[in-house]
Each structure stands twice: as C-alpha cells, then as structure tokens.
Amino acid sequence: MSTNVKRAFKYRFYPTDAQVAELSRTFGCVRKVYNMALAARTEAWARQERVNYNQTSALLTQWKKTEELAYLNEVSSVPLQQALRHLQAAFTNFFGKRAKYPRFKSRKSSRKSAEYTTSAFRFRDGKLTLAKMTEPLDIVWSRPLPESAKPSTVTVSQDPAGRWFVSLLVEDPLVQPLPGNENAVGIDVGLGHLLTLSTGEKIANPRHERRDRRRLALAQRRLAKKARGDGANRAKARRRVAKIHARITDRRCDHLHKLTTRLVRENQTLVIEDLTVRNMVKNRGLARAISDAAWTKFRSMLEYKAQWYGREVIAVDRFFPSSKLCSHCRTLAGKLPLNVRTWTCDCGMVHDRDVNAAKNLLAAGLAVSVWGAGVRPQRETSRMGQSAMKQKPLRREP
C-alpha cells in the first residue's frame, strides 16, 4: 500500500508589466522581512536567547505598523509569513547540525522567489491567479498536471537570466512503486566517462559546460569591460552571461533526469560511492570538470527517484579501495597511478579500472545490504595495515 507523493511541477510563464511590478515588489519585501528577522534572531542569539517563528511573526506585525516599513502592507502577507517559516527551518537545520548558520539574502546574488499557500492564490479551470493580482498568469503548460490536482503551495521565481517560473506542489497519484526485480548495479562516477556500470557499460560525459565555454568566456569578458556605473549596459551583459549558464544547466539537468530515471526503472538495487564533492572541487585543476559532471545532483536525483519507485540506493564508504581491489580474487594491488586505465592482477585477471571499481562497489553494497550494517562498510586495509584510499580516475581537463 502506497501513499501519493507530493511532487512539484515547474512551468515557465510570461507576466504582464503590472505582474512584473507586483512580483518584484513582493520579492523585495520577502528579502527584507527575512533579513530583518534573521538580524533579530542573531541579536537574541548573542544575548543567549532564542526567538522562534511565533515571535518573529509578532515582530512582523509591529514592523507593518511603522511608517518606515508601511510598504510591507502593499504585498500579500502570505509570502512574508512563508519567509519566516523558511528562516525557522534554516535555524532548525542549524541546531540539528545539518547546515551552517543562516545567511542574509543579497539583492544581487540571492534567489528571487516568493511562496504562496492556498489562501493566497486561486486555481480554477487551469488558470492560476495570485493574491493582489486581477489577471491569471500566462503559463506555458509544457506538461499536464495530474487529473483533479489541487496545488497546496505555489512558488514564483525569477532566474538570473530573467526567466519567470511557477512551481506547483501537488499530489501525484501516478508515482507508485515499480514491480520488484532482482537487478542490481554498481555505479562508478568519473570524468572520462560520466558513469561506468558494473555490467561493463560506460556512459559518456557530455561535458555541457565545455561545449559553450567559448561563448561563455566571450560574454564574461564583455561583462568585465562594462563600467560599474553603466547600469543598463552592464545589466544587459550580465543577463547574456546568465542565459548561457541557464542553457548549460538546463541541458545538464535534462540529461541527468533521463539517465537516473532509466537506472531506477531497470534496477532494484543501486550502489554508489559516498564522495565528498565539496572537498574534491577544491582542486583548482579539476574543479570546473567536476562541477560540470554534477555528481551531487546525480546522486540526489537517484535517491529521491528510488524512494518514489520503491528502489534501494546504497552508498559505500569513500575510502573503500574499489579501483585497486581485484574483483575476481579480492587481492589488493599496490601502487596504481591514475594514468593506468587497465591493470593485471597476480591471478592473471586483466581489469578495466573503472569497470573493476563498479564491480567492487556492487559487491560491497550487496554485502552491506545483507549484513544490515548501514550504508558505510568499514575501511579495508592494505597488506601493510594502513588505510587504503580509493584513487579516483581524475584527469586534468584541457
């Protein structure tokens, strides 16, 4: 028996001038309220006091009564309250040691968005009208919503490229667990190939960023030449750079969505490696290529889709020596430089480095699943008794 999954459906829309003005004003007020509430909670934190959501909500009521902040009454109150709830969630994650201390939102670098609950929008006959607006949004329905879907929240956002999006959170009855099977696959990520599967299949790395690198570099040089005071021209140049970044991101996400959906549909158990990408991108020579591969996004998509469809994702400890361990006789090889792509074990087995790593990940993941010892098996030690770290096949990008 399964329950319906709440799923966000994101669409692009084209606002009128009046809607642009209203939404821009709302974005500014949301950012202002969030920053003031964060400042109030930070000051209380310095006094060793805690301020919760209810207290910041009372502060918001007082702020609206002042002459200086009376403009907060001009926008819908729901996005402002939602901003306070988001701040409360940020502090909950901070106190739970799941995130860093919340940061103030910048006018230039922060994401422009506002969240509306059911009391602040009307959705009828396929038309969405937000509070404080007289006309519905001109939405491009690129895919249909589930039948009889009733959005519980609506999030409106604008990306740095100037595109407007609306995200509707609804219950999707079509997301149901898939029929079980006995297929299991080990997945080794890399740069030469994006993925190498334990079946021997290698999936090419599209290198989306490198395809547009010249266009991006040209646009960035033109932006750098614009004077700081040249507002209109500098904003136009910044938008050109953002459009190229958006194009790269869209292609990357589309490829990862198709890839992860295929893997989840075909396999019951998927074994990956628990990499710390945030540390790996500190390598200046490889940071661009690692970021373009988007290993973190790949894992995130794989995990939530596996949860949707009743699959299992197992993460093996990053120190497991999957590349140097013979998948046939389980002998740990000695020094294995990164430029060695194939190697021969003492048992006579010739290994492709990446395929061997994927096979070892699969074996370790299945062992963990059987033992029930969590998702991180203990580090395997080399013959000298020292911890053997896996050497990732990372190559410097041209």
CSV table of C-alpha atoms in Angstrom, one decimal:
chain,number,residue,atom,x,y,z
A,1,MET,CA,0.0,0.0,0.0
A,2,SER,CA,1.4,3.4,-1.0
A,3,THR,CA,0.6,7.0,-0.4
A,4,ASN,CA,0.5,9.7,-3.1
A,5,VAL,CA,3.8,11.5,-3.5
A,6,LYS,CA,3.9,15.3,-3.4
A,7,ARG,CA,5.6,16.5,-6.5
A,8,ALA,CA,6.5,19.9,-7.8
A,9,PHE,CA,5.6,20.7,-11.4
A,10,LYS,CA,7.5,23.7,-12.8
A,11,TYR,CA,6.4,25.8,-15.7
A,12,ARG,CA,7.6,28.9,-17.4
A,13,PHE,CA,5.2,31.9,-17.6
A,14,TYR,CA,5.2,35.4,-19.1
A,15,PRO,CA,4.0,38.1,-16.7
A,16,THR,CA,2.4,41.4,-17.7
A,17,ASP,CA,4.1,44.7,-16.8
A,18,ALA,CA,1.7,45.0,-13.8
A,19,GLN,CA,2.5,41.5,-12.7
A,20,VAL,CA,6.2,42.1,-13.0
A,21,ALA,CA,6.0,45.1,-10.8
A,22,GLU,CA,3.9,43.3,-8.2
A,23,LEU,CA,6.1,40.3,-8.1
A,24,SER,CA,9.3,42.3,-8.0
A,25,ARG,CA,7.9,44.3,-5.1
A,26,THR,CA,7.0,41.0,-3.4
A,27,PHE,CA,10.5,39.6,-3.9
A,28,GLY,CA,12.0,42.7,-2.3
A,29,CYS,CA,9.6,42.6,0.7
A,30,VAL,CA,10.3,38.9,1.2
A,31,ARG,CA,14.0,39.5,1.3
A,32,LYS,CA,13.6,42.5,3.6
A,33,VAL,CA,11.5,40.5,6.1
A,34,TYR,CA,13.8,37.5,6.0
A,35,ASN,CA,16.9,39.7,6.7
A,36,MET,CA,15.3,41.7,9.5
A,37,ALA,CA,14.0,38.5,11.2
A,38,LEU,CA,17.5,37.0,10.9
A,39,ALA,CA,19.1,40.1,12.4
A,40,ALA,CA,16.6,40.0,15.3
A,41,ARG,CA,17.3,36.3,15.9
A,42,THR,CA,21.0,36.9,15.7
A,43,GLU,CA,20.9,39.7,18.2
A,44,ALA,CA,18.9,37.5,20.5
A,45,TRP,CA,21.4,34.6,20.0
A,46,ALA,CA,24.2,37.0,21.1
A,47,ARG,CA,22.2,37.5,24.3
A,48,GLN,CA,21.9,33.7,24.7
A,49,GLU,CA,18.2,33.9,23.9
A,50,ARG,CA,16.2,32.0,21.3
A,51,VAL,CA,13.5,33.6,19.1
A,52,ASN,CA,11.0,31.3,17.4
A,53,TYR,CA,8.7,31.7,14.5
A,54,ASN,CA,5.8,33.0,16.6
A,55,GLN,CA,7.9,35.8,18.0
A,56,THR,CA,9.2,36.8,14.5
A,57,SER,CA,5.6,36.8,13.3
A,58,ALA,CA,4.7,39.2,16.1
A,59,LEU,CA,7.6,41.4,15.1
A,60,LEU,CA,6.3,41.4,11.5
A,61,THR,CA,3.0,42.8,12.7
A,62,GLN,CA,4.8,45.6,14.6
A,63,TRP,CA,7.0,46.4,11.6
A,64,LYS,CA,4.0,46.8,9.4
A,65,LYS,CA,2.6,49.4,11.8
A,66,THR,CA,5.7,51.7,11.5
A,67,GLU,CA,5.9,54.5,8.9
A,68,GLU,CA,9.2,53.3,7.6
A,69,LEU,CA,8.0,49.8,6.8
A,70,ALA,CA,4.4,50.6,5.9
A,71,TYR,CA,5.1,49.4,2.3
A,72,LEU,CA,5.1,45.8,3.6
A,73,ASN,CA,1.3,46.1,3.7
A,74,GLU,CA,1.2,46.6,-0.1
A,75,VAL,CA,2.0,43.0,-0.9
A,76,SER,CA,0.4,39.7,0.1
A,77,SER,CA,1.1,38.8,3.7
A,78,VAL,CA,1.4,35.1,2.9
A,79,PRO,CA,4.9,35.2,1.2
A,80,LEU,CA,6.2,37.2,4.1
A,81,GLN,CA,4.9,34.6,6.6
A,82,GLN,CA,6.4,31.8,4.5
A,83,ALA,CA,9.8,33.6,4.5
A,84,LEU,CA,9.6,33.5,8.4
A,85,ARG,CA,8.8,29.8,8.2
A,86,HIS,CA,11.8,29.2,5.9
A,87,LEU,CA,14.0,31.0,8.4
A,88,GLN,CA,12.7,28.8,11.2
A,89,ALA,CA,13.5,25.7,9.1
A,90,ALA,CA,17.0,27.1,8.5
A,91,PHE,CA,17.6,27.5,12.2
A,92,THR,CA,16.2,24.0,12.9
A,93,ASN,CA,18.7,22.6,10.5
A,94,PHE,CA,21.5,24.7,12.1
A,95,PHE,CA,20.7,23.5,15.6
A,96,GLY,CA,20.4,19.9,14.3
A,97,LYS,CA,23.9,20.3,12.8
A,98,ARG,CA,22.6,19.7,9.3
A,99,ALA,CA,23.5,23.1,7.9
A,100,LYS,CA,25.5,26.2,8.6
A,101,TYR,CA,24.2,29.3,10.3
A,102,PRO,CA,21.6,31.1,8.1
A,103,ARG,CA,23.0,33.9,5.9
A,104,PHE,CA,21.5,37.2,4.9
A,105,LYS,CA,19.9,37.4,1.4
A,106,SER,CA,21.6,39.7,-1.0
A,107,ARG,CA,19.7,41.7,-3.6
A,108,LYS,CA,22.0,40.6,-6.4
A,109,SER,CA,23.1,37.1,-5.6
A,110,SER,CA,20.1,35.6,-3.7
A,111,ARG,CA,17.4,33.7,-5.5
A,112,LYS,CA,14.3,35.8,-6.2
A,113,SER,CA,11.2,33.8,-5.1
A,114,ALA,CA,8.0,34.0,-3.2
A,115,GLU,CA,5.9,31.2,-1.9
A,116,TYR,CA,2.1,31.3,-1.8
A,117,THR,CA,-0.2,28.9,0.1
A,118,THR,CA,-3.8,28.1,-0.7
A,119,SER,CA,-5.2,31.2,0.9
A,120,ALA,CA,-3.1,33.4,-1.4
A,121,PHE,CA,-3.9,32.0,-4.9
A,122,ARG,CA,-6.9,30.8,-6.9
A,123,PHE,CA,-6.5,27.8,-9.3
A,124,ARG,CA,-9.6,27.2,-11.4
A,125,ASP,CA,-10.0,25.7,-14.9
A,126,GLY,CA,-6.3,25.6,-15.5
A,127,LYS,CA,-5.8,29.2,-14.6
A,128,LEU,CA,-3.7,30.5,-11.7
A,129,THR,CA,-4.3,33.9,-10.1
A,130,LEU,CA,-2.1,35.1,-7.3
A,131,ALA,CA,-3.1,37.4,-4.5
A,132,LYS,CA,-3.0,41.2,-5.3
A,133,MET,CA,-3.4,40.4,-9.0
A,134,THR,CA,-6.5,40.7,-11.2
A,135,GLU,CA,-5.3,38.6,-14.1
A,136,PRO,CA,-4.2,35.0,-14.2
A,137,LEU,CA,-0.6,34.2,-15.0
A,138,ASP,CA,0.2,33.4,-18.7
A,139,ILE,CA,1.7,29.9,-18.0
A,140,VAL,CA,3.1,27.6,-20.7
A,141,TRP,CA,1.7,24.2,-19.8
A,142,SER,CA,4.6,22.2,-21.1
A,143,ARG,CA,3.2,19.0,-19.5
A,144,PRO,CA,-0.2,18.3,-17.9
A,145,LEU,CA,-0.8,18.3,-14.2
A,146,PRO,CA,-2.3,15.1,-12.7
A,147,GLU,CA,-6.1,14.9,-13.1
A,148,SER,CA,-8.0,16.7,-10.3
A,149,ALA,CA,-4.7,18.1,-9.0
A,150,LYS,CA,-5.1,20.8,-6.3
A,151,PRO,CA,-1.9,22.7,-5.6
A,152,SER,CA,-1.0,23.1,-1.9
A,153,THR,CA,1.7,25.7,-2.5
A,154,VAL,CA,2.8,27.8,-5.4
A,155,THR,CA,6.3,29.2,-5.7
A,156,VAL,CA,7.0,32.0,-8.2
A,157,SER,CA,10.7,32.7,-9.1
A,158,GLN,CA,12.9,34.6,-11.5
A,159,ASP,CA,16.3,33.2,-12.5
A,160,PRO,CA,19.4,35.4,-13.2
A,161,ALA,CA,18.6,35.1,-17.0
A,162,GLY,CA,15.3,37.0,-16.4
A,163,ARG,CA,13.1,34.0,-17.0
A,164,TRP,CA,10.0,33.6,-14.8
A,165,PHE,CA,8.9,30.2,-13.4
A,166,VAL,CA,6.0,29.0,-11.3
A,167,SER,CA,6.2,25.7,-9.4
A,168,LEU,CA,3.0,24.0,-8.2
A,169,LEU,CA,3.2,21.4,-5.5
A,170,VAL,CA,0.6,18.7,-5.9
A,171,GLU,CA,-0.1,15.1,-5.1
A,172,ASP,CA,0.9,12.9,-8.0
A,173,PRO,CA,-1.0,9.5,-7.9
A,174,LEU,CA,1.0,8.3,-10.9
A,175,VAL,CA,4.2,8.0,-8.8
A,176,GLN,CA,3.8,4.4,-7.5
A,177,PRO,CA,6.4,1.7,-6.5
A,178,LEU,CA,7.5,-0.3,-9.6
A,179,PRO,CA,7.3,-4.1,-9.7
A,180,GLY,CA,10.3,-5.5,-7.9
A,181,ASN,CA,13.2,-7.3,-9.7
A,182,GLU,CA,16.5,-8.9,-8.9
A,183,ASN,CA,18.7,-6.5,-10.9
A,184,ALA,CA,21.5,-4.7,-9.0
A,185,VAL,CA,24.1,-2.4,-10.4
A,186,GLY,CA,27.3,-0.8,-9.2
A,187,ILE,CA,27.9,2.8,-10.4
A,188,ASP,CA,31.3,4.4,-10.6
A,189,VAL,CA,31.4,8.1,-11.5
A,190,GLY,CA,34.2,9.7,-13.3
A,191,LEU,CA,35.3,12.4,-15.8
A,192,GLY,CA,36.5,10.5,-18.8
A,193,HIS,CA,33.1,8.7,-18.7
A,194,LEU,CA,30.3,10.2,-16.6
A,195,LEU,CA,29.3,6.7,-15.3
A,196,THR,CA,30.7,3.2,-15.5
A,197,LEU,CA,28.3,0.4,-14.6
A,198,SER,CA,29.2,-3.0,-13.2
A,199,THR,CA,27.7,-4.5,-16.3
A,200,GLY,CA,30.6,-3.0,-18.3
A,201,GLU,CA,28.5,-0.2,-19.8
A,202,LYS,CA,30.2,3.1,-20.0
A,203,ILE,CA,28.1,6.3,-20.3
A,204,ALA,CA,29.9,9.2,-22.0
A,205,ASN,CA,30.4,12.5,-20.2
A,206,PRO,CA,28.5,15.2,-22.3
A,207,ARG,CA,30.7,18.0,-20.9
A,208,HIS,CA,27.9,20.5,-21.3
A,209,GLU,CA,30.0,23.4,-20.0
A,210,ARG,CA,32.9,22.8,-22.3
A,211,ARG,CA,30.6,22.9,-25.4
A,212,ASP,CA,29.7,26.5,-24.5
A,213,ARG,CA,33.0,27.5,-23.0
A,214,ARG,CA,34.0,29.9,-25.8
A,215,ARG,CA,30.6,31.7,-25.8
A,216,LEU,CA,30.7,31.9,-22.0
A,217,ALA,CA,34.2,33.3,-21.9
A,218,LEU,CA,33.4,35.9,-24.6
A,219,ALA,CA,30.3,37.0,-22.7
A,220,GLN,CA,32.2,37.2,-19.4
A,221,ARG,CA,35.0,39.3,-21.0
A,222,ARG,CA,32.4,41.7,-22.3
A,223,LEU,CA,30.8,41.9,-18.9
A,224,ALA,CA,34.1,42.6,-17.3
A,225,LYS,CA,34.7,45.6,-19.6
A,226,LYS,CA,31.4,47.3,-18.6
A,227,ALA,CA,31.9,50.1,-16.2
A,228,ARG,CA,30.2,49.7,-12.8
A,229,GLY,CA,28.2,52.9,-13.2
A,230,ASP,CA,26.9,51.8,-16.7
A,231,GLY,CA,23.7,50.3,-15.3
A,232,ALA,CA,21.7,49.3,-18.3
A,233,ASN,CA,24.5,48.0,-20.5
A,234,ARG,CA,26.1,46.2,-17.6
A,235,ALA,CA,22.8,44.6,-16.7
A,236,LYS,CA,22.3,43.5,-20.3
A,237,ALA,CA,25.8,42.0,-20.4
A,238,ARG,CA,25.2,40.2,-17.1
A,239,ARG,CA,21.9,38.8,-18.5
A,240,ARG,CA,23.8,37.4,-21.5
A,241,VAL,CA,26.2,35.5,-19.2
A,242,ALA,CA,23.3,34.2,-17.1
A,243,LYS,CA,21.5,33.0,-20.3
A,244,ILE,CA,24.5,30.9,-21.3
A,245,HIS,CA,24.7,29.5,-17.7
A,246,ALA,CA,21.0,28.7,-17.8
A,247,ARG,CA,21.4,26.9,-21.2
A,248,ILE,CA,24.2,24.7,-19.8
A,249,THR,CA,22.2,24.0,-16.6
A,250,ASP,CA,19.1,23.0,-18.5
A,251,ARG,CA,20.9,20.6,-20.7
A,252,ARG,CA,22.7,19.0,-17.8
A,253,CYS,CA,19.5,18.5,-15.8
A,254,ASP,CA,17.7,17.1,-18.7
A,255,HIS,CA,20.5,14.5,-19.3
A,256,LEU,CA,20.7,13.6,-15.6
A,257,HIS,CA,16.9,13.2,-15.4
A,258,LYS,CA,16.8,10.8,-18.3
A,259,LEU,CA,19.8,8.8,-17.0
A,260,THR,CA,18.6,8.5,-13.4
A,261,THR,CA,15.1,7.5,-14.4
A,262,ARG,CA,16.4,4.8,-16.6
A,263,LEU,CA,18.7,3.4,-13.9
A,264,VAL,CA,16.0,3.4,-11.3
A,265,ARG,CA,13.4,1.7,-13.6
A,266,GLU,CA,15.9,-1.0,-14.6
A,267,ASN,CA,17.4,-1.9,-11.2
A,268,GLN,CA,16.1,-2.8,-7.8
A,269,THR,CA,19.4,-2.0,-6.0
A,270,LEU,CA,21.8,0.7,-7.0
A,271,VAL,CA,25.2,1.0,-5.3
A,272,ILE,CA,27.2,4.3,-5.5
A,273,GLU,CA,30.2,5.8,-3.7
A,274,ASP,CA,29.8,8.3,-0.9
A,275,LEU,CA,32.1,11.0,-2.4
A,276,THR,CA,32.7,14.4,-0.7
A,277,VAL,CA,32.4,16.5,-3.8
A,278,ARG,CA,32.7,19.8,-1.9
A,279,ASN,CA,36.2,18.8,-1.0
A,280,MET,CA,37.1,17.5,-4.4
A,281,VAL,CA,36.2,20.8,-6.1
A,282,LYS,CA,39.0,22.5,-4.1
A,283,ASN,CA,41.4,21.0,-6.7
A,284,ARG,CA,41.8,24.1,-9.0
A,285,GLY,CA,42.8,21.9,-11.9
A,286,LEU,CA,39.7,19.8,-11.8
A,287,ALA,CA,37.0,21.9,-10.1
A,288,ARG,CA,35.4,23.0,-13.4
A,289,ALA,CA,35.2,19.5,-14.8
A,290,ILE,CA,33.9,18.0,-11.5
A,291,SER,CA,31.2,20.8,-11.2
A,292,ASP,CA,30.2,20.2,-14.8
A,293,ALA,CA,29.8,16.4,-14.2
A,294,ALA,CA,27.3,17.3,-11.3
A,295,TRP,CA,27.9,14.2,-9.3
A,296,THR,CA,26.0,15.6,-6.3
A,297,LYS,CA,22.9,16.3,-8.4
A,298,PHE,CA,23.1,12.9,-9.9
A,299,ARG,CA,23.1,11.3,-6.5
A,300,SER,CA,20.2,13.5,-5.3
A,301,MET,CA,18.1,12.6,-8.3
A,302,LEU,CA,18.9,8.9,-7.9
A,303,GLU,CA,17.9,8.9,-4.2
A,304,TYR,CA,14.6,10.6,-4.4
A,305,LYS,CA,13.5,8.7,-7.5
A,306,ALA,CA,14.5,5.4,-5.8
A,307,GLN,CA,12.3,6.5,-2.8
A,308,TRP,CA,9.4,7.2,-5.2
A,309,TYR,CA,9.6,3.9,-7.0
A,310,GLY,CA,10.5,1.5,-4.2
A,311,ARG,CA,14.2,1.0,-5.1
A,312,GLU,CA,17.2,0.9,-2.8
A,313,VAL,CA,20.3,3.1,-3.1
A,314,ILE,CA,23.4,2.1,-1.1
A,315,ALA,CA,26.4,4.4,-0.6
A,316,VAL,CA,29.7,2.7,0.0
A,317,ASP,CA,32.4,4.5,2.1
A,318,ARG,CA,34.6,6.7,0.1
A,319,PHE,CA,37.8,5.1,1.5
A,320,PHE,CA,36.8,1.7,0.1
A,321,PRO,CA,39.6,0.8,-2.4
A,322,SER,CA,37.4,-0.1,-5.3
A,323,SER,CA,39.9,0.7,-8.0
A,324,LYS,CA,42.8,-1.2,-6.5
A,325,LEU,CA,40.9,-4.3,-5.4
A,326,CYS,CA,40.7,-7.3,-7.7
A,327,SER,CA,37.0,-8.1,-8.3
A,328,HIS,CA,38.0,-11.7,-9.1
A,329,CYS,CA,40.3,-12.8,-6.3
A,330,ARG,CA,39.9,-9.9,-3.9
A,331,THR,CA,43.6,-9.1,-3.8
A,332,LEU,CA,44.6,-5.5,-3.1
A,333,ALA,CA,47.0,-4.2,-5.7
A,334,GLY,CA,50.0,-2.0,-4.8
A,335,LYS,CA,50.6,1.5,-6.2
A,336,LEU,CA,48.2,2.2,-9.1
A,337,PRO,CA,48.9,5.6,-10.7
A,338,LEU,CA,45.9,7.5,-12.1
A,339,ASN,CA,47.2,7.2,-15.7
A,340,VAL,CA,46.9,3.4,-15.5
A,341,ARG,CA,43.5,2.6,-17.0
A,342,THR,CA,43.9,-1.1,-17.2
A,343,TRP,CA,45.9,-3.4,-14.9
A,344,THR,CA,46.6,-7.1,-14.5
A,345,CYS,CA,46.2,-8.8,-11.1
A,346,ASP,CA,48.6,-11.5,-9.8
A,347,CYS,CA,45.8,-14.0,-10.5
A,348,GLY,CA,46.0,-13.2,-14.3
A,349,MET,CA,42.8,-11.2,-14.5
A,350,VAL,CA,43.0,-8.1,-16.7
A,351,HIS,CA,40.9,-5.2,-15.3
A,352,ASP,CA,39.5,-2.1,-16.8
A,353,ARG,CA,40.0,0.3,-13.9
A,354,ASP,CA,36.5,1.8,-13.9
A,355,VAL,CA,34.6,-1.4,-14.6
A,356,ASN,CA,36.5,-3.1,-11.8
A,357,ALA,CA,35.7,-0.3,-9.4
A,358,ALA,CA,32.0,-0.6,-10.3
A,359,LYS,CA,32.0,-4.3,-9.7
A,360,ASN,CA,33.7,-3.9,-6.3
A,361,LEU,CA,31.2,-1.2,-5.3
A,362,LEU,CA,28.3,-3.6,-6.2
A,363,ALA,CA,29.8,-6.4,-4.2
A,364,ALA,CA,30.5,-4.2,-1.2
A,365,GLY,CA,27.0,-2.7,-1.4
A,366,LEU,CA,25.3,-6.0,-1.5
A,367,ALA,CA,27.3,-7.2,1.4
A,368,VAL,CA,26.2,-4.2,3.4
A,369,SER,CA,22.6,-4.8,2.5
A,370,VAL,CA,22.8,-8.4,3.7
A,371,TRP,CA,24.7,-7.6,6.9
A,372,GLY,CA,22.4,-4.7,7.7
A,373,ALA,CA,25.3,-2.7,8.9
A,374,GLY,CA,24.3,0.6,7.4
A,375,VAL,CA,25.5,2.3,4.2
A,376,ARG,CA,29.2,2.7,5.1
A,377,PRO,CA,31.2,-0.5,5.5
A,378,GLN,CA,34.5,-0.3,7.4
A,379,ARG,CA,37.6,0.8,5.6
A,380,GLU,CA,39.5,-2.1,4.1
A,381,THR,CA,43.2,-2.1,4.9
A,382,SER,CA,46.1,-2.9,2.6
A,383,ARG,CA,48.7,-5.6,3.3
A,384,MET,CA,50.8,-3.1,5.3
A,385,GLY,CA,47.8,-2.5,7.6
A,386,GLN,CA,47.3,1.1,6.5
A,387,SER,CA,44.0,2.6,5.3
A,388,ALA,CA,43.7,2.3,1.5
A,389,MET,CA,42.0,5.3,-0.1
A,390,LYS,CA,40.5,4.9,-3.4
A,391,GLN,CA,42.2,6.7,-6.2
A,392,LYS,CA,39.6,8.3,-8.5
A,393,PRO,CA,40.4,8.4,-12.2
A,394,LEU,CA,40.5,12.2,-12.4
A,395,ARG,CA,42.2,13.7,-15.4
A,396,ARG,CA,43.0,17.4,-16.0
A,397,GLU,CA,40.6,18.9,-18.4
A,398,PRO,CA,42.1,20.7,-21.4
